[in-house]
C-alpha cells in the first residue's frame, strides 16, 4: 500500500526556520496537504494543494513540493507552533487517502 | 457555522461491531462539492484514513480494513455512519469524522473541518 514518509521529530529554537519533509512516490502527480495537531485537539489544515494557505493560518506557514518530496516550512517558528504535523495525499491509483507518520515539532 | 460531531459507544468488547455516527451541521450532504470521511488515531500514534462517502453515494475504504468497514449516510438527518466489525484491542483509538472538500479534475480532496473525535476503547 502507498506510504508517505516523514521524519519523527524536528527541533528548532524560537525564531528559527523549521522544515518538515514528506516523501512519497505519487507526490509528483498528487497534491500534498499539511495538518497541525496540538495535544488533545483535532487536526487543523495549515497548507492545501502543496502551497496554499487557508484563511486564518499565519503567513509564516508555507508549503512547497518538488519531485517526490513535499515540504512544510515554518519561518520564525514560535513556541505556539509546537505540535505534531501530518502530511496527507492520495494514492496514485484509486482515490484512497493516506497520512504520513507525523512529525513532532519542538520549539525551545 | 460548520460543525461535525461524533457519537457512539466509548467501550466495546472484542469481536463486537462498532457503529459510529457523525452528525453534521452548516452544510448539506447533498452538496456535490463535499463529502465526509472517517479517520482514526490510536493513542500516541499517527492518523489513519478509514473511509469516505460523497454526495452521489460513492464510497471508498482503506485497503487494509475494507473487509470490516461500511460507510453510509442519511442525508435527511445529516448523518454519516461508520460500522466496523470484529473489533480488536488494536482498534482502540480516537475516531474522527471530517468534512471533505472535493476539487478537480483530476479528483483531489482534503479535509477542512473536523469533529472533536470520540475515543473508543476495545476491551473485555
XYZ file of N, CA and C in Angstrom:
696
model
N 0.836 -1.186 0.000
C 0.000 0.000 0.000
C 0.880 1.249 0.000
N 0.287 2.354 -0.442
C 1.032 3.594 -0.583
C 1.399 4.177 0.765
N 2.606 4.751 0.868
C 3.070 5.337 2.114
C 3.651 6.719 1.886
N 3.476 7.566 2.891
C 4.125 8.870 2.947
C 5.070 8.852 4.139
N 6.314 9.263 3.926
C 7.337 9.168 4.962
C 7.729 10.544 5.485
N 7.649 10.694 6.799
C 8.044 11.932 7.469
C 9.087 11.620 8.537
N 9.954 12.594 8.867
C 10.862 12.388 9.996
C 10.047 12.399 11.287
N 10.408 11.575 12.266
C 9.627 11.507 13.508
C 9.648 12.819 14.291
N 10.753 13.542 14.222
C 10.851 14.754 15.026
C 11.733 15.797 14.355
N 11.415 17.046 14.653
C 12.215 18.198 14.237
C 12.250 19.151 15.423
N 13.408 19.719 15.667
C 13.561 20.635 16.792
C 14.257 21.915 16.344
N 13.695 23.050 16.727
C 14.299 24.349 16.413
C 14.167 25.265 17.618
N 14.943 26.323 17.597
C 14.811 27.360 18.618
C 13.796 28.385 18.139
N 13.151 29.102 19.072
C 12.196 30.144 18.665
C 12.848 31.139 17.702
N 12.125 31.474 16.637
C 12.621 32.407 15.648
C 13.346 31.758 14.487
N 13.717 30.507 14.652
C 14.381 29.797 13.563
C 13.354 29.244 12.576
N 13.862 28.792 11.437
C 13.006 28.195 10.424
C 12.961 26.680 10.596
N 11.746 26.169 10.651
C 11.543 24.727 10.752
C 11.085 24.199 9.398
N 11.680 23.111 8.989
C 11.289 22.455 7.730
C 10.947 21.004 8.014
N 9.775 20.603 7.571
C 9.300 19.233 7.767
C 9.027 18.653 6.390
N 9.619 17.504 6.130
C 9.506 16.903 4.809
C 8.539 15.728 4.806
N 8.064 15.427 3.610
C 7.137 14.320 3.390
C 7.469 13.730 2.028
N 7.834 12.476 2.001
C 8.198 11.866 0.719
C 7.221 10.767 0.343
N 6.943 10.714 -0.953
C 6.015 9.712 -1.459
C 6.126 9.618 -2.970
N 6.031 8.416 -3.475
C 6.246 8.197 -4.913
C 5.210 8.904 -5.776
N 4.014 9.131 -5.265
C 2.951 9.730 -6.069
C 2.919 11.245 -5.985
N 3.774 11.831 -5.156
C 3.713 13.285 -4.966
C 3.985 14.101 -6.230
N 4.733 13.580 -7.211
C 4.851 14.372 -8.458
C 3.502 14.567 -9.145
N 2.540 13.695 -8.879
C 1.247 13.753 -9.541
C 0.100 14.117 -8.614
N 0.334 14.071 -7.321
C -0.726 14.321 -6.343
C -0.336 15.478 -5.429
N -1.342 16.241 -5.042
C -1.083 17.335 -4.120
C -0.780 16.823 -2.712
N -0.036 17.635 -1.978
C 0.193 17.382 -0.556
C -0.587 18.387 0.275
N -1.030 17.924 1.421
C -1.763 18.753 2.372
C -1.089 18.577 3.717
N -1.127 19.602 4.544
C -0.475 19.558 5.846
C -1.472 19.912 6.951
N -1.418 19.104 8.016
C -2.279 19.307 9.171
C -1.430 19.476 10.429
N -1.841 20.421 11.256
C -1.223 20.638 12.557
C -2.136 20.058 13.621
N -1.570 19.282 14.530
C -2.369 18.728 15.615
C -1.684 18.997 16.950
N -2.283 19.851 17.732
C -1.785 20.093 19.076
C -2.347 19.046 20.018
N -1.681 18.865 21.128
C -2.014 17.801 22.065
C -3.476 17.867 22.495
N -4.175 16.757 22.327
C -5.561 16.662 22.756
C -6.573 17.346 21.858
N -6.135 17.820 20.698
C -7.036 18.537 19.804
C -7.151 17.830 18.458
N -8.189 18.193 17.723
C -8.350 17.695 16.363
C -7.367 18.402 15.437
N -6.990 17.751 14.355
C -6.076 18.381 13.389
C -6.686 19.627 12.757
N -5.781 20.514 12.330
C -6.162 21.747 11.652
C -5.372 21.826 10.354
N -6.059 22.144 9.265
C -5.407 22.290 7.964
C -4.571 23.560 7.950
N -3.293 23.436 7.597
C -2.431 24.622 7.522
C -1.947 24.909 6.102
N -1.870 23.883 5.249
C -1.482 24.057 3.850
C -2.310 23.085 3.014
N -2.839 23.557 1.881
C -3.525 22.660 0.968
C -3.000 22.841 -0.450
N -3.140 21.825 -1.246
C -2.671 21.811 -2.637
C -1.241 22.326 -2.740
N -0.390 21.729 -1.973
C 1.063 21.952 -1.940
C 1.479 23.282 -1.313
N 0.839 24.372 -1.752
C 1.376 25.686 -1.409
C 0.357 26.686 -0.850
N -0.913 26.340 -0.850
C -1.945 27.317 -0.487
C -2.206 27.310 1.016
N -2.448 28.487 1.533
C -2.668 28.644 2.970
C -4.113 29.030 3.230
N -4.827 28.270 4.046
C -6.223 28.634 4.356
C -6.281 29.974 5.093
N -7.424 30.600 5.002
C -7.584 31.849 5.731
C -7.439 31.593 7.231
N -6.773 32.518 7.883
C -6.572 32.400 9.320
C -5.275 31.731 9.714
N -4.595 31.127 8.756
C -3.305 30.500 9.049
C -2.207 31.551 8.869
N -1.319 31.699 9.857
C -0.288 32.746 9.765
C 0.611 32.600 8.541
N 1.109 33.708 8.045
C 1.950 33.719 6.849
C 3.263 32.971 7.043
N 3.667 32.746 8.280
C 4.928 32.034 8.500
C 4.851 30.573 8.054
N 3.634 30.076 7.824
C 3.467 28.714 7.314
C 3.442 28.756 5.785
N 4.323 27.953 5.165
C 4.334 27.858 3.719
C 4.625 26.428 3.305
N 4.252 26.106 2.071
C 4.468 24.760 1.572
C 5.090 24.789 0.197
N 5.795 23.728 -0.125
C 6.389 23.567 -1.440
C 6.425 22.088 -1.771
N 6.625 21.798 -3.036
C 6.709 20.400 -3.457
C 7.588 20.303 -4.685
N 8.458 19.326 -4.683
C 9.347 19.092 -5.815
C 9.621 17.604 -5.924
N 9.298 17.055 -7.079
C 9.501 15.632 -7.270
C 8.700 14.821 -6.272
N 9.374 13.920 -5.586
C 8.691 13.029 -4.651
C 8.686 13.564 -3.217
N 9.018 14.838 -3.041
C 9.053 15.395 -1.693
C 8.278 16.699 -1.580
N 7.447 16.755 -0.551
C 6.753 17.984 -0.178
C 7.351 18.489 1.125
N 7.368 19.807 1.288
C 7.983 20.404 2.471
C 7.071 21.458 3.081
N 6.911 21.363 4.383
C 6.222 22.398 5.155
C 7.305 23.233 5.826
N 7.263 24.543 5.615
C 8.233 25.446 6.207
C 7.519 26.397 7.162
N 8.071 26.521 8.341
C 7.561 27.484 9.325
C 8.686 28.477 9.577
N 8.507 29.666 9.049
C 9.546 30.700 9.134
C 9.359 31.511 10.418
N 10.414 31.529 11.227
C 10.277 32.214 12.504
C 9.355 31.447 13.426
N 9.684 30.179 13.656
C 8.809 29.319 14.462
C 8.609 29.892 15.860
N 7.405 29.733 16.373
C 7.062 30.196 17.702
C 6.770 29.016 18.619
N 6.852 29.259 19.896
C 6.574 28.190 20.867
C 5.177 27.631 20.639
N 4.255 28.489 20.230
C 2.876 28.055 19.981
C 2.764 27.115 18.789
N 3.814 27.012 17.982
C 3.781 26.107 16.829
C 4.145 24.673 17.200
N 4.518 24.458 18.440
C 4.818 23.088 18.892
C 3.591 22.210 18.711
N 3.750 21.149 17.948
C 2.618 20.283 17.611
C 3.141 19.121 16.789
N 2.247 18.199 16.501
C 2.537 17.166 15.521
C 2.009 17.655 14.169
N 2.778 17.411 13.133
C 2.384 17.813 11.788
C 2.300 16.577 10.900
N 1.184 16.475 10.192
C 0.940 15.334 9.325
C 0.776 15.797 7.882
N 1.476 15.125 6.975
C 1.176 15.348 5.573
C 0.102 14.354 5.151
N -0.612 14.722 4.119
C -1.705 13.899 3.608
C -1.700 14.008 2.084
N -1.996 12.903 1.423
C -2.131 12.941 -0.022
C -2.974 11.753 -0.460
N -3.084 11.578 -1.742
C -3.863 10.477 -2.281
C -2.944 9.483 -2.978
N -3.332 8.237 -2.938
C -2.577 7.213 -3.647
C -2.651 7.475 -5.154
N -1.684 6.941 -5.871
C -1.606 7.207 -7.310
C -2.761 6.562 -8.071
N -3.266 5.470 -7.567
C -4.398 4.818 -8.217
C -5.568 4.742 -7.242
N -6.734 4.831 -7.748
C -7.897 4.873 -6.874
C -7.983 6.231 -6.209
N -8.825 6.360 -5.222
C -8.929 7.629 -4.516
C -8.817 7.431 -3.016
N -7.870 6.584 -2.629
C -7.604 6.373 -1.206
C -6.761 7.492 -0.654
N -7.108 7.908 0.548
C -6.314 8.903 1.228
C -5.236 8.258 2.076
N -4.123 8.962 2.260
C -3.005 8.438 3.046
C -2.415 9.559 3.884
N -2.153 9.278 5.146
C -1.439 10.206 6.019
C -0.015 9.736 6.209
N 0.888 10.686 6.346
C 2.237 10.365 6.771
C 2.253 9.980 8.236
N 3.387 9.517 8.717
C 3.504 9.059 10.087
C 3.544 10.165 11.129
N 3.626 11.411 10.668
C 3.622 12.535 11.591
C 5.013 12.936 12.037
N 5.183 14.234 12.263
C 6.448 14.792 12.748
C 6.162 15.652 13.969
N 6.823 15.366 15.063
C 6.667 16.165 16.266
C 7.629 17.343 16.202
N 7.093 18.546 16.166
C 7.909 19.746 16.137
C 8.072 20.284 17.544
N 9.308 20.443 17.950
C 9.630 21.039 19.245
C 10.275 22.396 19.010
N 9.754 23.399 19.686
C 10.309 24.754 19.574
C 10.736 25.186 20.974
N 12.045 25.161 21.230
C 12.531 25.578 22.539
C 13.992 25.995 22.493
N -22.199 28.134 10.310
C -21.066 27.547 11.035
C -21.036 26.034 10.816
N -19.931 25.555 10.306
C -19.780 24.127 10.031
C -19.355 23.394 11.296
N -20.088 22.360 11.642
C -19.690 21.514 12.768
C -19.919 20.055 12.405
N -19.114 19.205 12.994
C -19.272 17.759 12.903
C -19.123 17.210 14.308
N -19.961 16.237 14.648
C -19.899 15.664 15.988
C -20.051 14.157 15.907
N -19.065 13.464 16.475
C -19.079 12.010 16.502
C -19.822 11.510 17.737
N -20.519 10.406 17.577
C -21.186 9.785 18.720
C -21.164 8.275 18.552
N -21.197 7.593 19.689
C -21.182 6.139 19.680
C -20.662 5.619 20.996
N -20.501 4.318 21.105
C -20.060 3.741 22.378
C -18.616 4.105 22.691
N -18.313 4.248 23.967
C -16.937 4.528 24.385
C -16.178 3.238 24.650
N -16.924 2.142 24.863
C -16.307 0.855 25.177
C -17.018 -0.245 24.402
N -16.239 -1.036 23.697
C -16.793 -2.202 23.013
C -15.936 -3.406 23.365
N -16.548 -4.582 23.274
C -15.831 -5.825 23.578
C -15.213 -6.391 22.298
N -14.134 -7.129 22.468
C -13.554 -7.800 21.286
C -14.590 -8.646 20.582
N -14.509 -8.642 19.256
C -15.388 -9.345 18.304
C -16.704 -8.595 18.048
N -17.031 -7.607 18.872
C -18.267 -6.862 18.635
C -18.136 -5.943 17.414
N -19.296 -5.439 16.971
C -19.337 -4.473 15.879
C -19.515 -3.072 16.433
N -18.674 -2.159 15.956
C -18.736 -0.750 16.350
C -19.570 0.018 15.337
N -20.471 0.859 15.842
C -21.224 1.762 14.975
C -21.033 3.185 15.486
N -20.502 4.045 14.646
C -20.278 5.442 14.987
C -21.102 6.334 14.059
N -21.627 7.395 14.629
C -22.436 8.342 13.870
C -21.765 9.703 13.864
N -21.732 10.314 12.715
C -21.233 11.676 12.563
C -22.423 12.556 12.169
N -22.774 13.484 13.029
C -23.874 14.405 12.756
C -23.284 15.742 12.340
N -23.672 16.199 11.171
C -23.079 17.422 10.632
C -24.094 18.547 10.616
N -23.593 19.759 10.645
C -24.441 20.947 10.500
C -23.638 22.034 9.803
N -24.357 22.954 9.182
C -23.699 24.051 8.480
C -23.388 23.738 7.029
N -23.673 22.524 6.585
C -23.539 22.165 5.180
C -24.441 20.963 4.921
N -24.662 20.705 3.631
C -25.550 19.621 3.239
C -24.782 18.439 2.673
N -25.210 17.247 3.034
C -24.609 16.035 2.465
C -25.010 15.852 1.003
N -25.895 16.724 0.510
C -26.273 16.686 -0.909
C -25.339 17.524 -1.774
N -24.510 18.338 -1.153
C -23.620 19.248 -1.889
C -22.577 18.438 -2.654
N -22.556 18.573 -3.973
C -21.662 17.756 -4.804
C -20.189 18.100 -4.601
N -19.903 19.218 -3.955
C -18.511 19.610 -3.725
C -17.972 19.084 -2.407
N -18.828 18.373 -1.676
C -18.451 17.975 -0.315
C -18.670 16.488 -0.065
N -18.044 15.994 0.972
C -18.239 14.626 1.420
C -17.831 14.539 2.881
N -17.833 13.322 3.408
C -17.435 13.092 4.797
C -16.524 11.878 4.851
N -15.508 11.994 5.655
C -14.548 10.907 5.827
C -14.444 10.541 7.301
N -14.039 9.303 7.572
C -13.691 8.855 8.913
C -12.189 8.605 8.967
N -11.606 9.051 10.051
C -10.161 8.950 10.289
C -9.983 8.552 11.754
N -9.013 7.715 12.038
C -8.799 7.337 13.427
C -7.357 7.561 13.839
N -7.139 7.553 15.155
C -5.807 7.805 15.703
C -5.642 7.028 17.000
N -4.903 5.925 16.971
C -4.610 5.212 18.228
C -3.844 6.129 19.170
N -3.951 5.900 20.464
C -3.257 6.763 21.427
C -1.765 6.876 21.135
N -1.285 8.099 20.979
C 0.129 8.339 20.746
C 0.634 7.988 19.360
N -0.295 7.657 18.470
C 0.134 7.239 17.123
C -0.418 8.172 16.045
N -0.168 7.790 14.800
C -0.491 8.660 13.676
C -1.961 8.546 13.261
N -2.369 9.510 12.469
C -3.697 9.480 11.869
C -3.760 8.389 10.812
N -4.931 7.784 10.701
C -5.148 6.733 9.702
C -6.484 6.986 9.016
N -6.466 7.187 7.697
C -7.691 7.366 6.931
C -8.423 6.032 6.836
N -9.728 6.058 7.046
C -10.516 4.826 7.048
C -11.450 4.712 5.842
N -12.245 5.742 5.602
C -13.275 5.648 4.569
C -13.821 7.030 4.268
N -14.475 7.137 3.107
C -15.195 8.368 2.809
C -16.446 8.068 2.012
N -17.346 9.042 2.005
C -18.563 8.950 1.220
C -18.857 10.330 0.647
N -19.271 10.342 -0.633
C -19.570 11.607 -1.300
C -21.079 11.758 -1.463
N -21.496 12.904 -1.969
C -22.916 13.198 -2.105
C -23.618 12.239 -3.051
N -22.892 11.726 -4.051
C -23.507 10.798 -5.011
C -23.477 9.358 -4.501
N -23.137 9.199 -3.214
C -23.076 7.906 -2.539
C -21.842 7.082 -2.924
N -20.916 7.681 -3.664
C -19.653 6.987 -3.943
C -18.891 6.792 -2.640
N -18.358 5.603 -2.473
C -17.664 5.258 -1.238
C -16.282 4.698 -1.546
N -15.377 4.863 -0.589
C -14.053 4.275 -0.702
C -13.586 3.879 0.684
N -12.799 2.800 0.747
C -12.364 2.257 2.029
C -10.860 2.025 2.046
N -10.298 2.111 3.244
C -8.904 1.725 3.435
C -8.710 0.290 2.956
N -7.673 0.073 2.192
C -7.427 -1.261 1.646
C -7.275 -2.300 2.749
N -6.572 -1.930 3.815
C -6.280 -2.896 4.872
C -7.490 -3.216 5.741
N -8.496 -2.348 5.738
C -9.661 -2.537 6.609
C -10.959 -2.724 5.828
N -10.854 -2.778 4.520
C -12.047 -2.775 3.680
C -13.064 -3.842 4.051
N -12.582 -5.020 4.402
C -13.499 -6.126 4.683
C -14.306 -5.909 5.955
N -13.891 -4.974 6.794
C -14.549 -4.762 8.092
C -15.374 -3.488 8.149
N -15.257 -2.635 7.158
C -15.864 -1.301 7.210
C -17.073 -1.172 6.302
N -18.049 -0.413 6.777
C -19.159 0.018 5.945
C -19.474 1.469 6.294
N -19.585 2.309 5.286
C -19.948 3.708 5.493
C -21.258 3.972 4.766
N -22.115 4.755 5.384
C -23.397 5.080 4.784
C -23.819 6.458 5.260
N -24.830 7.027 4.592
C -25.292 8.339 5.008
C -26.806 8.415 5.014
N -27.315 9.250 5.892
C -28.727 9.577 5.987
C -28.805 11.073 5.731
N -29.037 11.419 4.486
C -28.977 12.819 4.089
C -30.020 13.667 4.808
N -31.194 13.127 4.963
C -32.275 13.888 5.603
C -31.929 14.291 7.026
N -31.212 13.408 7.722
C -30.849 13.684 9.108
C -29.425 14.196 9.258
N -28.759 14.451 8.127
C -27.388 14.987 8.141
C -26.445 14.109 8.951
N -26.511 12.817 8.716
C -25.670 11.888 9.459
C -24.925 10.930 8.533
N -23.718 10.608 8.959
C -22.903 9.607 8.280
C -22.534 8.549 9.316
N -22.731 7.306 8.957
C -22.498 6.212 9.890
C -21.355 5.332 9.394
N -20.484 4.976 10.310
C -19.403 4.027 10.021
C -19.579 2.813 10.920
N -19.582 1.635 10.323
C -19.571 0.414 11.120
C -18.272 -0.338 10.863
N -17.740 -0.900 11.928
C -16.524 -1.695 11.867
C -16.779 -2.989 12.615
N -16.638 -4.087 11.910
C -16.932 -5.389 12.508
C -15.704 -5.984 13.195
N -15.960 -7.008 14.006
C -14.897 -7.800 14.619
C -13.829 -6.933 15.295
N -14.276 -6.091 16.200
C -13.358 -5.161 16.873
C -12.322 -5.910 17.706
N -11.133 -5.322 17.752
C -9.984 -5.900 18.455
C -9.341 -4.799 19.307
N -8.625 -5.162 20.369
C -7.966 -4.112 21.168
C -7.081 -3.175 20.355
N -6.517 -3.627 19.241
C -5.678 -2.736 18.431
C -6.496 -1.654 17.732
N -7.808 -1.802 17.747
C -8.693 -0.784 17.154
C -9.017 0.327 18.154
N -8.495 0.236 19.353
C -8.656 1.312 20.324
C -8.048 2.589 19.757
N -8.858 3.633 19.677
C -8.405 4.859 19.017
C -9.430 5.964 19.222
N -9.002 7.191 18.920
C -9.940 8.292 18.757
C -10.386 8.287 17.303
N -11.687 8.267 17.120
C -12.260 8.239 15.779
C -12.811 9.625 15.454
N -12.345 10.167 14.335
C -12.769 11.481 13.882
C -13.597 11.355 12.600
N -14.587 12.230 12.467
C -15.161 12.444 11.144
C -14.738 13.834 10.694
N -14.597 13.982 9.393
C -14.107 15.241 8.834
C -14.837 15.545 7.534
N -15.047 16.832 7.265
C -15.674 17.221 6.021
C -14.647 17.217 4.906
N -15.061 16.678 3.777
C -14.208 16.623 2.597
C -14.595 17.742 1.652
N -13.587 18.414 1.126
C -13.778 19.344 0.016
C -13.284 18.626 -1.236
N -14.152 18.548 -2.227
C -13.819 17.845 -3.464
C -13.434 18.864 -4.529
N -12.322 18.608 -5.206
C -11.883 19.506 -6.273
C -11.429 18.670 -7.472
N -11.208 19.359 -8.561
C -10.732 18.668 -9.760
C -11.747 18.732 -10.878
N -11.460 18.118 -12.042
C -10.470 17.049 -12.243
C -9.054 17.604 -12.381
N -8.033 16.776 -12.132
C -8.156 15.414 -11.605
C -8.678 15.435 -10.173
N -9.404 14.378 -9.818
C -10.025 14.321 -8.496
C -8.994 14.498 -7.404
N -9.283 15.372 -6.492
C -8.492 15.525 -5.291
C -9.429 15.987 -4.192
N -9.108 15.614 -2.980
C -9.949 16.064 -1.889
C -9.136 16.158 -0.621
N -9.606 16.945 0.294
C -8.936 17.124 1.566
C -9.973 17.465 2.620
N -9.540 17.503 3.861
C -10.431 17.690 4.993
C -10.265 19.111 5.533
N -11.351 19.858 5.558
C -11.231 21.225 6.034
C -11.835 21.438 7.425
N -12.799 20.654 7.808
C -13.362 20.732 9.154
C -13.380 19.336 9.766
N -13.061 19.280 11.053
C -13.024 18.021 11.773
C -13.939 18.077 12.993
N -14.447 16.917 13.367
C -15.122 16.818 14.648
C -14.102 16.775 15.763
N -14.579 16.775 16.980
C -13.682 16.748 18.140
C -13.105 15.363 18.381
N -13.701 14.348 17.781
C -13.228 12.990 17.961
C -13.895 12.294 19.130
N -13.981 10.980 19.038
C -14.531 10.186 20.130
C -13.605 9.007 20.385
N -13.215 8.828 21.633
C -12.303 7.742 21.997
C -13.092 6.457 22.187
N -12.712 5.447 21.428
C -13.335 4.131 21.546
C -12.295 3.157 22.087
N -12.615 2.510 23.161
C -11.730 1.527 23.776
C -12.299 0.139 23.549
N -11.438 -0.778 23.119
C -11.856 -2.160 22.899
C -11.235 -3.021 23.999
N -12.075 -3.539 24.840
C -11.591 -4.325 25.974
C -12.711 -5.206 26.502
N -12.328 -6.372 26.996
C -13.306 -7.277 27.587
C -13.544 -6.929 29.051
